[in-house]
Amino acid sequence: MLDDTAAIPLSALDGEATQAVIDRPVDPLTIRALVDNAAQPISPFWPLRSFIACNPLSGFESLSFDEAIQHGQAWFNAQGYPSRAVGQAALRENKIGQRPLRHTVETQVRSLSATLTVHGRTLKTVDITHAFLISAPINASTSNTPDINSVSKTQCLQETLAADLERLTIKWIAAFLDEGQAVWSMPNRELGFYRAWKSLVAFDDHLLRLLDDQVRQQLAKLPDKPERAIADNLQALSIPADQQEDYLARHLTALPGWTGFIKWRSSQKNHIWQARYPISLTDFLAVRLTIERCLVEAAACRAQADTTPITRLLTQPSKAASQPLVSADERTAFHRVIGRLAGLAESDLAMLSSTEQEQMEALLRAILAVEGRIWLEAWEETFRASLLHEIAGNVSTLAIDSERARPAAQLVFCIDVRSEPFRRQLESLGAYETLGFAGFFGIPVHYTPFGTADGVASCPVLLQPKHWVTEIPKADQQSQADRHLKGLSLTKSLKTLLVSLKQNLAAPFALVETAGGVFGLLMAARTLAPLALHRFQQAIKALIIPPVALQTTIALPASLNDVADVPEHSQACGHITGLSADEQVFYAEASLRMMGLVNNFGALVVLCGHGGMTVNNPYAAGLDCGACGGNHGGPNARIMASVYNDRRVRAVLRERGIDIPDDTVFLAAEHNTTTDEVAIYNSADAPVSHAEHLNRLKADLETVRQKTCAERCQKFGQFGLSDQDARAHAQHRALDWAQVRPEWGLARNGAFIVGPRTLTQSMNLDSRCFLHSYDWQVDPQGKALEIILTAPLVVAEWINTQYYFSTVDNVHYGSGSKITHNVTGKIGVMQGNASDLMTGLPQQSLTVREGELYHEPLRLMAVVYAPLSRVAEIIARNTILRHFFDNGWVALTVIDPSSGRMLRYRKGKVWEDFLDDKSGDTGEHPAKKSSLTSESHEDLQAMLGVQPSTTANHPTSVS
């Protein structure tokens, strides 16, 4: 919102008040620091090819959740809590229980007056609030749009100029950031964004038409350095020094999607497009402020005397309204609640004194101010209490038996919530044991598939890949590999020819005449029979590009001085392919200890990565493995299976207390989360003695696939399908190019459970929980637990917050409807032909239909099965965990193995016993506070021999 009162006229530049600013020399480091500080509210945004979930308010995680919501409202004009319509719908569907709602109301109105006296009758504030929330109208509207008759000419001019500024900025930034989509790319990009724009702006007819001759001439005199341009523009626009950071922040938050992508890309040293065509937020602001200055000065010249109000298009961040607006419908509903509770007629309410009316109005505004928090916390408590109550039933009988029977096979899945139903169905078939571990299996690699020049960073985006691994044919596959490469070259040439014909000025007409019928048939087949077309295409592909048996290059070359031993890709990028023997042992030991798999190995251990399957979907990477950087997890599984199978690695692990039997074989597999197919890659590595086990496993995996598909089809409203029909339906969704929802992804995620599988094995978690295996008994120093809580939990929190905020405000935090999406530059999507870059999830990933949510917007709850003292110590020395748990971003419940107590963490190192307290719907026992308060907690640590730590956060990763 623009503010006339804050504007400063251009004529002020001649005054003494600004002389110090004008004369001050420009320090590039100072300007860049100013920009970096201004960018604090902006969350980085990854491109579509590695679409990664990120908390859109990650810059405010050091604040409480409620404070961050307020900042989101101030900076992005976004809502941060579930709406009344969403809350009331959840209440009707029993997703919010009456007891949790009542308990939350009592908590939130505790700071208000306990009673309200109306017409001599005393009413409880809790009763009033509870009754109002249930009955308040959901169509109440309180518009902030000003009356058109009250809008001044200056305000209209400001909005026109602001719209021109957005269009011009988006046009230039989209052209520069293009990564291969545009037929004709922007010239001079190698100069960097500001300098490239500076060299071309004289040809921008759109901008030039808006300027007069005097301002146009200034475009030929722009400084060469972006820092100088920013300083000059701040000076020309009369921005006081103490307001410049907030002013730049307002510019950055005007387009948080584009600036978030620039923030990410400018930090990527190995990103090929950034290396070729550099850009920074300093460049961005230099261009944007220059355009703004030109528009303002041109408008000022045309307006002549009326220059003051239009000097600045943007002002300081708007403050959230201290008092929420109240609609007439809400006020009427509130009065009816008062009348019903007090037994008063409407005529009695009309005769209330002015003091009573003011008190009623103040209470209504206070209720509206906390309404969103009430709906959220009541919803969360309903879900959490139910989950913890069910887990509590397992705790009493939980035992980790080191002498348990050897499983027929062990399968390690990603902690992804989509793995849970598959694991549950598989365990129900027999002696199978499943474990959960981050899908990159603890090894941060840059992986290059066979036949490709460029690889991918197959690890969490918070890590940098430390090792380059390439895919090569097996020794007996050279002839097949040659045919494979020739087929790849042929198909690449045909694709290049087709693209060039489409883009040529004359060729498209002839192309349509000659090949239009073929393309029409393909389009019809893709629409009407996608599965049949897919099978046909796969058969043709196998003929042209025959499959080849491959292996990954794990070991370092025998001699680094022998260039022939180093793959060409490694030479080109300056990295050595492979891992040393010590590194292989390190990753093997670390991953096995983290998941608690140190004994009782099965004859088969399957490492099961995962990835989605979808067509015509810009968000395809969002359905792949987030722990693998938005890529498929199969390559990491193959790498680690090779490491585990290495006899030399096993020999060292045996010396360190991890004895992998000689007959144990590690296999690599990948779980297709859209069709639930599990493909095992290296079946040939299994000896003949394992053939029976392997064949049985493959048969059971197919059975589980069908059962899991049937379970998931019900979530799409497909009831009554047979297992085989459900399998076919899942395949159809994956191949249908018009399908906006091939799968639900990680929707409805709500909890992150760390502990042995036996903690939840008998439960149907309904694809709502991240499951990370952990055995506290093999981790006496808590190192593995610390990694889990400071790495996978952080990723899970990002996923959870992205789904949460995309749901509560899809316009500002999500990406709107897929129907109007426009892919730009191969990096992201816009709404229509010019908008901000959309950073969140589309509506179709969150809702069943318009107005009906599928995802439940809840904050994450972590449940950890480990000694309380160990968890408390880890929290004490990690700032990020204190931010999560103390500031309300993540809830924490610890189950202490020695006592079986379930303790919920409260801000200030307070722990409460969970005994199905009165906030839940499923129990009878009230909660009682543990004696572990902020004072006595350290005493307990001292008794246990744990030294409290106050050191700063030490970032920890599996690398």
PDB file of C-alpha atoms in Angstrom, residues 295-407:
ATOM      1  CA  LEU A 295       9.020   6.429 -14.022  1.00  0.00           C
ATOM      2  CA  VAL A 296       8.802   8.752 -11.025  1.00  0.00           C
ATOM      3  CA  GLU A 297      10.784  11.540 -12.635  1.00  0.00           C
ATOM      4  CA  ALA A 298       8.768  11.311 -15.856  1.00  0.00           C
ATOM      5  CA  ALA A 299       5.521  11.430 -13.888  1.00  0.00           C
ATOM      6  CA  ALA A 300       6.822  14.337 -11.819  1.00  0.00           C
ATOM      7  CA  CYS A 301       7.656  16.279 -14.942  1.00  0.00           C
ATOM      8  CA  ARG A 302       4.207  15.706 -16.362  1.00  0.00           C
ATOM      9  CA  ALA A 303       2.508  16.573 -13.051  1.00  0.00           C
ATOM     10  CA  GLN A 304       4.688  19.667 -12.601  1.00  0.00           C
ATOM     11  CA  ALA A 305       3.686  21.134  -9.236  1.00  0.00           C
ATOM     12  CA  ASP A 306       2.069  17.965  -7.905  1.00  0.00           C
ATOM     13  CA  THR A 307       5.326  16.033  -7.490  1.00  0.00           C
ATOM     14  CA  THR A 308       5.576  15.335  -3.794  1.00  0.00           C
ATOM     15  CA  PRO A 309       3.251  12.325  -3.383  1.00  0.00           C
ATOM     16  CA  ILE A 310       4.640  10.338  -6.325  1.00  0.00           C
ATOM     17  CA  THR A 311       8.322  10.551  -5.498  1.00  0.00           C
ATOM     18  CA  ARG A 312       8.409   7.030  -4.103  1.00  0.00           C
ATOM     19  CA  LEU A 313       6.304   4.179  -5.405  1.00  0.00           C
ATOM     20  CA  LEU A 314       7.020   1.971  -2.400  1.00  0.00           C
ATOM     21  CA  THR A 315       7.192   2.822   1.283  1.00  0.00           C
ATOM     22  CA  GLN A 316       8.208   1.208   4.523  1.00  0.00           C
ATOM     23  CA  PRO A 317       6.644  -2.189   5.310  1.00  0.00           C
ATOM     24  CA  SER A 318       2.990  -1.833   6.143  1.00  0.00           C
ATOM     25  CA  LYS A 319       2.101  -2.699   9.691  1.00  0.00           C
ATOM     26  CA  ALA A 320      -0.469  -5.374  10.411  1.00  0.00           C
ATOM     27  CA  ALA A 321      -3.701  -3.899  11.650  1.00  0.00           C
ATOM     28  CA  SER A 322      -3.681  -3.717  15.436  1.00  0.00           C
ATOM     29  CA  GLN A 323      -7.416  -4.256  15.463  1.00  0.00           C
ATOM     30  CA  PRO A 324      -9.042  -6.673  12.997  1.00  0.00           C
ATOM     31  CA  LEU A 325     -11.848  -5.327  10.882  1.00  0.00           C
ATOM     32  CA  VAL A 326     -15.329  -6.496  11.839  1.00  0.00           C
ATOM     33  CA  SER A 327     -18.040  -7.139   9.283  1.00  0.00           C
ATOM     34  CA  ALA A 328     -21.703  -6.420   9.869  1.00  0.00           C
ATOM     35  CA  ASP A 329     -22.477 -10.142   9.609  1.00  0.00           C
ATOM     36  CA  GLU A 330     -19.924 -10.969  12.288  1.00  0.00           C
ATOM     37  CA  ARG A 331     -21.233  -8.299  14.603  1.00  0.00           C
ATOM     38  CA  THR A 332     -24.798  -9.547  14.169  1.00  0.00           C
ATOM     39  CA  ALA A 333     -23.762 -13.144  14.829  1.00  0.00           C
ATOM     40  CA  PHE A 334     -21.837 -12.092  17.920  1.00  0.00           C
ATOM     41  CA  HIS A 335     -24.830 -10.201  19.315  1.00  0.00           C
ATOM     42  CA  ARG A 336     -26.997 -13.257  18.735  1.00  0.00           C
ATOM     43  CA  VAL A 337     -24.555 -15.404  20.692  1.00  0.00           C
ATOM     44  CA  ILE A 338     -24.624 -12.898  23.566  1.00  0.00           C
ATOM     45  CA  GLY A 339     -28.391 -12.780  23.480  1.00  0.00           C
ATOM     46  CA  ARG A 340     -28.740 -16.565  23.437  1.00  0.00           C
ATOM     47  CA  LEU A 341     -26.292 -17.103  26.308  1.00  0.00           C
ATOM     48  CA  ALA A 342     -27.785 -14.279  28.388  1.00  0.00           C
ATOM     49  CA  GLY A 343     -31.401 -15.061  27.528  1.00  0.00           C
ATOM     50  CA  LEU A 344     -31.937 -11.601  26.072  1.00  0.00           C
ATOM     51  CA  ALA A 345     -34.178 -10.559  23.221  1.00  0.00           C
ATOM     52  CA  GLU A 346     -32.963  -8.355  20.386  1.00  0.00           C
ATOM     53  CA  SER A 347     -34.853  -5.440  21.898  1.00  0.00           C
ATOM     54  CA  ASP A 348     -32.892  -5.881  25.142  1.00  0.00           C
ATOM     55  CA  LEU A 349     -29.580  -5.824  23.234  1.00  0.00           C
ATOM     56  CA  ALA A 350     -30.638  -2.649  21.467  1.00  0.00           C
ATOM     57  CA  MET A 351     -31.066  -0.942  24.851  1.00  0.00           C
ATOM     58  CA  LEU A 352     -27.576  -1.677  26.136  1.00  0.00           C
ATOM     59  CA  SER A 353     -25.539   1.202  27.423  1.00  0.00           C
ATOM     60  CA  SER A 354     -22.703   2.632  25.361  1.00  0.00           C
ATOM     61  CA  THR A 355     -20.221   1.168  27.847  1.00  0.00           C
ATOM     62  CA  GLU A 356     -21.651  -2.327  27.439  1.00  0.00           C
ATOM     63  CA  GLN A 357     -21.640  -1.974  23.661  1.00  0.00           C
ATOM     64  CA  GLU A 358     -18.005  -0.869  23.714  1.00  0.00           C
ATOM     65  CA  GLN A 359     -17.083  -3.838  25.901  1.00  0.00           C
ATOM     66  CA  MET A 360     -18.850  -6.219  23.528  1.00  0.00           C
ATOM     67  CA  GLU A 361     -17.096  -4.695  20.533  1.00  0.00           C
ATOM     68  CA  ALA A 362     -13.703  -4.920  22.236  1.00  0.00           C
ATOM     69  CA  LEU A 363     -14.279  -8.571  23.106  1.00  0.00           C
ATOM     70  CA  LEU A 364     -15.349  -9.380  19.541  1.00  0.00           C
ATOM     71  CA  ARG A 365     -12.192  -7.799  18.152  1.00  0.00           C
ATOM     72  CA  ALA A 366     -10.069  -9.687  20.684  1.00  0.00           C
ATOM     73  CA  ILE A 367     -11.683 -12.992  19.668  1.00  0.00           C
ATOM     74  CA  LEU A 368     -11.114 -12.294  15.981  1.00  0.00           C
ATOM     75  CA  ALA A 369      -7.455 -11.550  16.706  1.00  0.00           C
ATOM     76  CA  VAL A 370      -6.865 -15.052  18.114  1.00  0.00           C
ATOM     77  CA  GLU A 371      -9.406 -17.001  16.075  1.00  0.00           C
ATOM     78  CA  GLY A 372      -6.858 -18.403  13.615  1.00  0.00           C
ATOM     79  CA  ARG A 373      -4.596 -19.645  16.411  1.00  0.00           C
ATOM     80  CA  ILE A 374      -7.555 -21.329  18.101  1.00  0.00           C
ATOM     81  CA  TRP A 375      -8.526 -23.291  14.986  1.00  0.00           C
ATOM     82  CA  LEU A 376      -4.915 -24.315  14.339  1.00  0.00           C
ATOM     83  CA  GLU A 377      -4.046 -25.418  17.867  1.00  0.00           C
ATOM     84  CA  ALA A 378      -7.320 -27.273  18.407  1.00  0.00           C
ATOM     85  CA  TRP A 379      -6.821 -29.117  15.118  1.00  0.00           C
ATOM     86  CA  GLU A 380      -3.228 -29.964  15.990  1.00  0.00           C
ATOM     87  CA  GLU A 381      -4.143 -31.184  19.444  1.00  0.00           C
ATOM     88  CA  THR A 382      -6.844 -33.459  18.081  1.00  0.00           C
ATOM     89  CA  PHE A 383      -4.402 -35.113  15.678  1.00  0.00           C
ATOM     90  CA  ARG A 384      -1.480 -35.251  18.097  1.00  0.00           C
ATOM     91  CA  ALA A 385      -3.408 -36.586  21.073  1.00  0.00           C
ATOM     92  CA  SER A 386      -4.910 -39.344  18.959  1.00  0.00           C
ATOM     93  CA  LEU A 387      -1.510 -40.350  17.536  1.00  0.00           C
ATOM     94  CA  LEU A 388       0.258 -40.273  20.900  1.00  0.00           C
ATOM     95  CA  HIS A 389      -2.520 -42.216  22.563  1.00  0.00           C
ATOM     96  CA  GLU A 390      -2.151 -44.992  19.983  1.00  0.00           C
ATOM     97  CA  ILE A 391       1.639 -44.991  20.306  1.00  0.00           C
ATOM     98  CA  ALA A 392       1.290 -45.162  24.085  1.00  0.00           C
ATOM     99  CA  GLY A 393      -0.452 -48.491  23.674  1.00  0.00           C
ATOM    100  CA  ASN A 394       2.728 -49.861  22.055  1.00  0.00           C
ATOM    101  CA  VAL A 395       5.209 -48.371  24.500  1.00  0.00           C
ATOM    102  CA  SER A 396       4.198 -50.608  27.388  1.00  0.00           C
ATOM    103  CA  THR A 397       4.956 -53.733  25.369  1.00  0.00           C
ATOM    104  CA  LEU A 398       7.909 -52.367  23.411  1.00  0.00           C
ATOM    105  CA  ALA A 399      11.101 -54.382  23.578  1.00  0.00           C
ATOM    106  CA  ILE A 400      14.103 -54.427  21.321  1.00  0.00           C
ATOM    107  CA  ASP A 401      15.139 -58.075  21.261  1.00  0.00           C
ATOM    108  CA  SER A 402      18.675 -58.609  20.016  1.00  0.00           C
ATOM    109  CA  GLU A 403      17.893 -62.333  19.740  1.00  0.00           C
ATOM    110  CA  ARG A 404      14.908 -61.842  17.454  1.00  0.00           C
ATOM    111  CA  ALA A 405      14.495 -64.209  14.525  1.00  0.00           C
ATOM    112  CA  ARG A 406      16.431 -63.474  11.384  1.00  0.00           C
ATOM    113  CA  PRO A 407      14.139 -61.808   8.833  1.00  0.00           C
TER     114      PRO A 407
END
